[in-house]
Amino acid sequence: MNPTQIAEGKAVGQGVLRVDAEAKVAGQARYIDDLGFPGMVHAQVVRSDRPHARLRRLDLSPVLAHPKVVAVVTPRDIPGQNCVPIIYRDMPALAEDVVRYVGEPVALVAAETREAAREAALRARIDFEDLPAVFDPLEALNPGAPQAAVREAAEQGNVFNAMRIRKGNVEEGFAQADVIVEGEYRVGYQEHLYLEPQGVIAVPEEGGMTVYGSLQCPFYVQNAVATVLGLPFAKVRIVQTVTGGGFGGKEDVPSHLAAMAALLAWKSKRPVKLVYDRDEDIATTSKRHPGIIRYRTGAKRDGTLTAVEVEFFYNAGAYQTLSSAVLWRGLIHAAGPYRIPHVKVDGYSVATHTVPCGAFRGFGSPQVIFAHESQMDELAKALGMDPLALRAKNALRVGDRTATDQVLEESVGLWECIERVRALARWDELQREVEEFNRRERFRRRGLGVSTVMYGVGMGAKAPLLDKAGAYVKLEVDGSVTVAVGTTEMGQGAQTVLSQIAAEALGVPISSVQIAPVDTSRVPDSGPTVASRTTTVQGQAIVDAAAKLRQRIDQAVRLILECPQFTLEGQTFCASGAARRRATLADVARWMWAHNWDMGATGWVEAAPVDWDPQTGLGKAYFVYSYAAHLAEVEVDLLTGEVKVTRFWAVHDSGKIVNPDTARGQVLGGIAQGIGYALLEELVSQDGRILYPTLTAYHIPTSADVPEVAVEFGEAPYSAGPFGAKGLGEVPLMASHVAVANAISRAVGRRLRQYPALPQRVLELVEGGLG
Amino acid sequence: MFGPIVKPKDLREAVQRVAEGGRPLAGGTDLFVRIRKGLEKPGMLVYVGELPELGVLRATREGLEIGAARTHSELLESPLTEPFPILRKTLGTIASPALRAMGTLGGNLVNASPAGDSLVALYLLEAQVRIVGPQGERELFVQEFIQGPGKTGLRPGELVVSVFLPYVEGEPVSYFRKVGRRQALYISVVSLGALVWLDGEKITKARLALGSVAPTVVRPRAVEEALVGRLAHVEAVQDLVSLLSSLVQPISDLRASADYRRKVSGNLLLDLALFLQNRK
């Protein structure tokens, strides 16, 4: 018997206020650095200041001589394995014989105060023997280049991973093309700049270790702490604290912090706080991979794409961390959301003696998207075609095959996104306005840029083992509901959206749902909180649990009302027919409790199967895709090269939108971050050293840099998502930056092939002659 | 990280404390950042932010006296600064509202950064800096006071009490353009400020000042003189672009190359001309 539908449409689809908003706005939310434990000491990491060197001698006696120092840790003090396990096991918690990047941890200090720990750490005496180093990924591929990769973690030399797609025959495809465009594109680092820097507190207790922290993936952290301490997982408990932003930066890095804090706590037998300050965070934690991306795209005179050939190189840094997965997502997304019969892609993640790169919103796709969407505009120009029309013509639709030859069976809203953004922005009129502006203005030029993207939701075929989620839903005796899940709130709004899904599935008001704190000893492992998967995969696990609980509730209602049929009026169950019996959910809960019924239900979901062949690069890469079309208007100052984004339009298909307000927030935030990527964010490094790891030098957008944005959702429902939902979180960033880049190129008539479009770079384009 | 913060009871004690090696502290928006980064380790901080002499804001017949501890936001809001639109234009671009509420004019001055936004206005207005020290009071013109990046004419034990802005004659047009890497909260890469006196469309007098393109703010006198008698039109000043570029001595740093700064310094003359041309 199916559970009856109660209060349908009351929670999902509503712009419910963020459940965590009030505490955060009022300053009541307690972040990691707000927390303390009796006897807590403070950690400081002693780091390498060399990009590649042999560690000849490490003398910590002057550190220990500091009166406030409580403990030091070197690799010899590690009871378990000296390894931070991520995908590979090449990265040590503390460098042992060789350091491979500037900033690599070599020892740990705990002291009574943070200042003392800092002072003491500076006293460490380290003898390095410098070794040859390599910083550029192309140089690292040369024969005889210094070896950056740990050999066991690399496919060959400094190539961590090489991946490819071979679909059709590109030679044939290019032979069919009337027009071929070609280009090389370059991007540098992007820093996450979450508001709250990285931080953890390790507390030794009950023969094990508990780590509190600002983190996205508690079960990754559990693995890391168990590994370095040599403890059973059951003795290691990870508690996520209120997390002030992640964007991928708190996917893998907290494992390293937690391992280090846990080692100090284990040795000192005291709680240890390790919180980075901003400079340390920028200089030593993961970033978006810099890339060199080469494209060739062919099309027939009518705009039909015939072939794309891509070769791209990502600078992974000194250790694997998540680079293989980042590379894979870049590979799968390299050809864009288009129908292309012949595709050849080769991607390489390359080790260098630089800070390890990792996960960042978009996860390896924004780099290749900069290239593929630039190519589409170059093609449109070469063909004399409207750039939106060219995209619409080639846009994937239901039944089409992707670059990996996957047949799209459902939920493909791309074409609708393109048409809706055209209408939303009044495309034809807008182009006339811009032309008029450019005729009128002497030293300013406006330009319009578009972009379309697809996004594979979830882990995909490279990591299917992680694409699962569990949920425990419990009806409390008073009718309120507690939900325990293993995915996390990091500021993206997951608690709110998951509460809405639980409320909808159970037919209760959202105010009666409470998401439990994430503690690995109390919540199911739901895989990592990444890949825009939480709403889709975690949400479905809640639906599964709620359905089981609903069956029991319905059964109880029938017994209470003493009739087989009942209706629901508001939140009250009413017996149908002559009997006038009624019961609220609180009455039902009380009855279930009084009759010793099981009031909890567990839900489990495994994402739809995927399958991909590494030899050909073909297969079902992801279970479903989200789509977007963005349109940006920029204004370029021809005298200074300054660029201002003046207007922006965005239409997204992420299936059913659970909360239009928080979804809109995701879109605005992603656009802001994309504007930063395209225009502002430059992290200068030299010989493996981040030169200015400060907010004075690294510019992220202010509110003045982000224009008004018009946002719409085209909701192509996904049958296996909760109420038809797909993922959204990463997509806005992926689409936005290149719409801006295309708008700049259009405004100045010359192609921007490198991010960020700093005034100096744009003025050089302008000086090359206005097109 | 730093020694005690003392709050002197009067200016006399403040001078004494500074003479003992104390570092004057007002808004602290730059000083605390420097201390936090370990660039400075002052033994003693002398809080001068509430001394009455440093808080004056007084209009006289000749001009306006501004106490060194007056914040940027106070000056932006005070009706007394109305006769100096160029001051307001520059102050309005400093950092963010929060920092403008803390940072002071005196602080911006003694920082002596080539990128100090208020300095462009002070150079254009030919401001005088009033100083007090163990040897008593003295005055310097702003261009004498500023000697280089972070370098001022302050002698040991001296501190800035106030800045005097003489009224300018007539009603010059004020122009300020700050070029940088984002729309707000940024340090200028190049800035150009100007006071231009016009007779109809003809320039009768001009003062120009450029920031961030030399060790100190630059007054390009040759261009100022060459502008006199010309029409305030883009075409009429085109030939002065390269002259202006040649009068700056920029460096390359993390924000931009010297070459870019030189080029944009000249180009901004065209922006100024267009501004004058379009002004109605």
mmCIF file with all atom_site columns, N, CA and C in Angstrom, chain B residues 68-94:
data_model
loop_
_atom_site.group_PDB
_atom_site.id
_atom_site.type_symbol
_atom_site.label_atom_id
_atom_site.label_alt_id
_atom_site.label_comp_id
_atom_site.label_asym_id
_atom_site.label_entity_id
_atom_site.label_seq_id
_atom_site.pdbx_PDB_ins_code
_atom_site.Cartn_x
_atom_site.Cartn_y
_atom_site.Cartn_z
_atom_site.occupancy
_atom_site.B_iso_or_equiv
_atom_site.pdbx_formal_charge
_atom_site.auth_seq_id
_atom_site.auth_comp_id
_atom_site.auth_asym_id
_atom_site.auth_atom_id
_atom_site.pdbx_PDB_model_num
ATOM 1  N N  . ALA B 1 68 ? 44.452 65.937 12.428 1.00 0.00 ? 68 ALA B N  1
ATOM 2  C CA . ALA B 1 68 ? 45.020 64.725 11.831 1.00 0.00 ? 68 ALA B CA 1
ATOM 3  C C  . ALA B 1 68 ? 44.218 63.477 12.176 1.00 0.00 ? 68 ALA B C  1
ATOM 4  N N  . ALA B 1 69 ? 43.498 63.508 13.292 1.00 0.00 ? 69 ALA B N  1
ATOM 5  C CA . ALA B 1 69 ? 42.769 62.307 13.699 1.00 0.00 ? 69 ALA B CA 1
ATOM 6  C C  . ALA B 1 69 ? 41.322 62.292 13.206 1.00 0.00 ? 69 ALA B C  1
ATOM 7  N N  . ARG B 1 70 ? 40.973 63.227 12.332 1.00 0.00 ? 70 ARG B N  1
ATOM 8  C CA . ARG B 1 70 ? 39.627 63.205 11.753 1.00 0.00 ? 70 ARG B CA 1
ATOM 9  C C  . ARG B 1 70 ? 39.519 62.034 10.777 1.00 0.00 ? 70 ARG B C  1
ATOM 10 N N  . THR B 1 71 ? 38.444 61.294 10.876 1.00 0.00 ? 71 THR B N  1
ATOM 11 C CA . THR B 1 71 ? 38.319 60.125 10.005 1.00 0.00 ? 71 THR B CA 1
ATOM 12 C C  . THR B 1 71 ? 37.819 60.542 8.623  1.00 0.00 ? 71 THR B C  1
ATOM 13 N N  . HIS B 1 72 ? 38.060 59.648 7.690  1.00 0.00 ? 72 HIS B N  1
ATOM 14 C CA . HIS B 1 72 ? 37.619 59.908 6.313  1.00 0.00 ? 72 HIS B CA 1
ATOM 15 C C  . HIS B 1 72 ? 36.102 60.088 6.265  1.00 0.00 ? 72 HIS B C  1
ATOM 16 N N  . SER B 1 73 ? 35.377 59.270 7.006  1.00 0.00 ? 73 SER B N  1
ATOM 17 C CA . SER B 1 73 ? 33.908 59.412 6.927  1.00 0.00 ? 73 SER B CA 1
ATOM 18 C C  . SER B 1 73 ? 33.440 60.716 7.530  1.00 0.00 ? 73 SER B C  1
ATOM 19 N N  . GLU B 1 74 ? 34.084 61.149 8.621  1.00 0.00 ? 74 GLU B N  1
ATOM 20 C CA . GLU B 1 74 ? 33.701 62.458 9.186  1.00 0.00 ? 74 GLU B CA 1
ATOM 21 C C  . GLU B 1 74 ? 33.892 63.561 8.156  1.00 0.00 ? 74 GLU B C  1
ATOM 22 N N  . LEU B 1 75 ? 34.989 63.484 7.434  1.00 0.00 ? 75 LEU B N  1
ATOM 23 C CA . LEU B 1 75 ? 35.277 64.541 6.453  1.00 0.00 ? 75 LEU B CA 1
ATOM 24 C C  . LEU B 1 75 ? 34.322 64.467 5.266  1.00 0.00 ? 75 LEU B C  1
ATOM 25 N N  . LEU B 1 76 ? 33.933 63.237 4.920  1.00 0.00 ? 76 LEU B N  1
ATOM 26 C CA . LEU B 1 76 ? 32.992 63.083 3.810  1.00 0.00 ? 76 LEU B CA 1
ATOM 27 C C  . LEU B 1 76 ? 31.631 63.649 4.177  1.00 0.00 ? 76 LEU B C  1
ATOM 28 N N  . GLU B 1 77 ? 31.290 63.557 5.459  1.00 0.00 ? 77 GLU B N  1
ATOM 29 C CA . GLU B 1 77 ? 29.957 63.980 5.885  1.00 0.00 ? 77 GLU B CA 1
ATOM 30 C C  . GLU B 1 77 ? 29.889 65.444 6.298  1.00 0.00 ? 77 GLU B C  1
ATOM 31 N N  . SER B 1 78 ? 31.026 66.032 6.675  1.00 0.00 ? 78 SER B N  1
ATOM 32 C CA . SER B 1 78 ? 30.984 67.387 7.214  1.00 0.00 ? 78 SER B CA 1
ATOM 33 C C  . SER B 1 78 ? 30.679 68.407 6.121  1.00 0.00 ? 78 SER B C  1
ATOM 34 N N  . PRO B 1 79 ? 29.756 69.360 6.411  1.00 0.00 ? 79 PRO B N  1
ATOM 35 C CA . PRO B 1 79 ? 29.484 70.432 5.435  1.00 0.00 ? 79 PRO B CA 1
ATOM 36 C C  . PRO B 1 79 ? 30.715 71.310 5.205  1.00 0.00 ? 79 PRO B C  1
ATOM 37 N N  . LEU B 1 80 ? 31.651 71.318 6.167  1.00 0.00 ? 80 LEU B N  1
ATOM 38 C CA . LEU B 1 80 ? 32.825 72.186 6.035  1.00 0.00 ? 80 LEU B CA 1
ATOM 39 C C  . LEU B 1 80 ? 33.743 71.767 4.880  1.00 0.00 ? 80 LEU B C  1
ATOM 40 N N  . THR B 1 81 ? 33.629 70.510 4.455  1.00 0.00 ? 81 THR B N  1
ATOM 41 C CA . THR B 1 81 ? 34.507 70.085 3.352  1.00 0.00 ? 81 THR B CA 1
ATOM 42 C C  . THR B 1 81 ? 33.869 70.338 1.988  1.00 0.00 ? 81 THR B C  1
ATOM 43 N N  . GLU B 1 82 ? 32.669 70.906 2.000  1.00 0.00 ? 82 GLU B N  1
ATOM 44 C CA . GLU B 1 82 ? 31.968 71.140 0.738  1.00 0.00 ? 82 GLU B CA 1
ATOM 45 C C  . GLU B 1 82 ? 32.761 71.993 -0.263 1.00 0.00 ? 82 GLU B C  1
ATOM 46 N N  . PRO B 1 83 ? 33.487 73.004 0.213  1.00 0.00 ? 83 PRO B N  1
ATOM 47 C CA . PRO B 1 83 ? 34.270 73.798 -0.761 1.00 0.00 ? 83 PRO B CA 1
ATOM 48 C C  . PRO B 1 83 ? 35.430 73.007 -1.392 1.00 0.00 ? 83 PRO B C  1
ATOM 49 N N  . PHE B 1 84 ? 35.635 71.775 -0.968 1.00 0.00 ? 84 PHE B N  1
ATOM 50 C CA . PHE B 1 84 ? 36.758 70.996 -1.492 1.00 0.00 ? 84 PHE B CA 1
ATOM 51 C C  . PHE B 1 84 ? 36.269 69.675 -2.104 1.00 0.00 ? 84 PHE B C  1
ATOM 52 N N  . PRO B 1 85 ? 35.508 69.776 -3.193 1.00 0.00 ? 85 PRO B N  1
ATOM 53 C CA . PRO B 1 85 ? 34.962 68.542 -3.771 1.00 0.00 ? 85 PRO B CA 1
ATOM 54 C C  . PRO B 1 85 ? 36.051 67.523 -4.120 1.00 0.00 ? 85 PRO B C  1
ATOM 55 N N  . ILE B 1 86 ? 37.224 68.000 -4.454 1.00 0.00 ? 86 ILE B N  1
ATOM 56 C CA . ILE B 1 86 ? 38.280 67.046 -4.821 1.00 0.00 ? 86 ILE B CA 1
ATOM 57 C C  . ILE B 1 86 ? 38.680 66.190 -3.620 1.00 0.00 ? 86 ILE B C  1
ATOM 58 N N  . LEU B 1 87 ? 38.622 66.798 -2.432 1.00 0.00 ? 87 LEU B N  1
ATOM 59 C CA . LEU B 1 87 ? 38.939 66.023 -1.221 1.00 0.00 ? 87 LEU B CA 1
ATOM 60 C C  . LEU B 1 87 ? 37.901 64.914 -1.035 1.00 0.00 ? 87 LEU B C  1
ATOM 61 N N  . ARG B 1 88 ? 36.645 65.303 -1.184 1.00 0.00 ? 88 ARG B N  1
ATOM 62 C CA . ARG B 1 88 ? 35.581 64.301 -1.010 1.00 0.00 ? 88 ARG B CA 1
ATOM 63 C C  . ARG B 1 88 ? 35.688 63.198 -2.050 1.00 0.00 ? 88 ARG B C  1
ATOM 64 N N  . LYS B 1 89 ? 36.006 63.588 -3.298 1.00 0.00 ? 89 LYS B N  1
ATOM 65 C CA . LYS B 1 89 ? 36.107 62.566 -4.342 1.00 0.00 ? 89 LYS B CA 1
ATOM 66 C C  . LYS B 1 89 ? 37.183 61.536 -4.014 1.00 0.00 ? 89 LYS B C  1
ATOM 67 N N  . THR B 1 90 ? 38.311 62.017 -3.532 1.00 0.00 ? 90 THR B N  1
ATOM 68 C CA . THR B 1 90 ? 39.393 61.062 -3.247 1.00 0.00 ? 90 THR B CA 1
ATOM 69 C C  . THR B 1 90 ? 39.067 60.241 -1.995 1.00 0.00 ? 90 THR B C  1
ATOM 70 N N  . LEU B 1 91 ? 38.580 60.909 -0.963 1.00 0.00 ? 91 LEU B N  1
ATOM 71 C CA . LEU B 1 91 ? 38.291 60.173 0.285  1.00 0.00 ? 91 LEU B CA 1
ATOM 72 C C  . LEU B 1 91 ? 37.237 59.098 0.055  1.00 0.00 ? 91 LEU B C  1
ATOM 73 N N  . GLY B 1 92 ? 36.297 59.394 -0.820 1.00 0.00 ? 92 GLY B N  1
ATOM 74 C CA . GLY B 1 92 ? 35.213 58.443 -1.076 1.00 0.00 ? 92 GLY B CA 1
ATOM 75 C C  . GLY B 1 92 ? 35.683 57.155 -1.719 1.00 0.00 ? 92 GLY B C  1
ATOM 76 N N  . THR B 1 93 ? 36.901 57.142 -2.254 1.00 0.00 ? 93 THR B N  1
ATOM 77 C CA . THR B 1 93 ? 37.391 55.911 -2.894 1.00 0.00 ? 93 THR B CA 1
ATOM 78 C C  . THR B 1 93 ? 38.312 55.106 -1.983 1.00 0.00 ? 93 THR B C  1
ATOM 79 N N  . ILE B 1 94 ? 38.561 55.631 -0.781 1.00 0.00 ? 94 ILE B N  1
ATOM 80 C CA . ILE B 1 94 ? 39.476 54.909 0.114  1.00 0.00 ? 94 ILE B CA 1
ATOM 81 C C  . ILE B 1 94 ? 38.794 53.669 0.669  1.00 0.00 ? 94 ILE B C  1
#
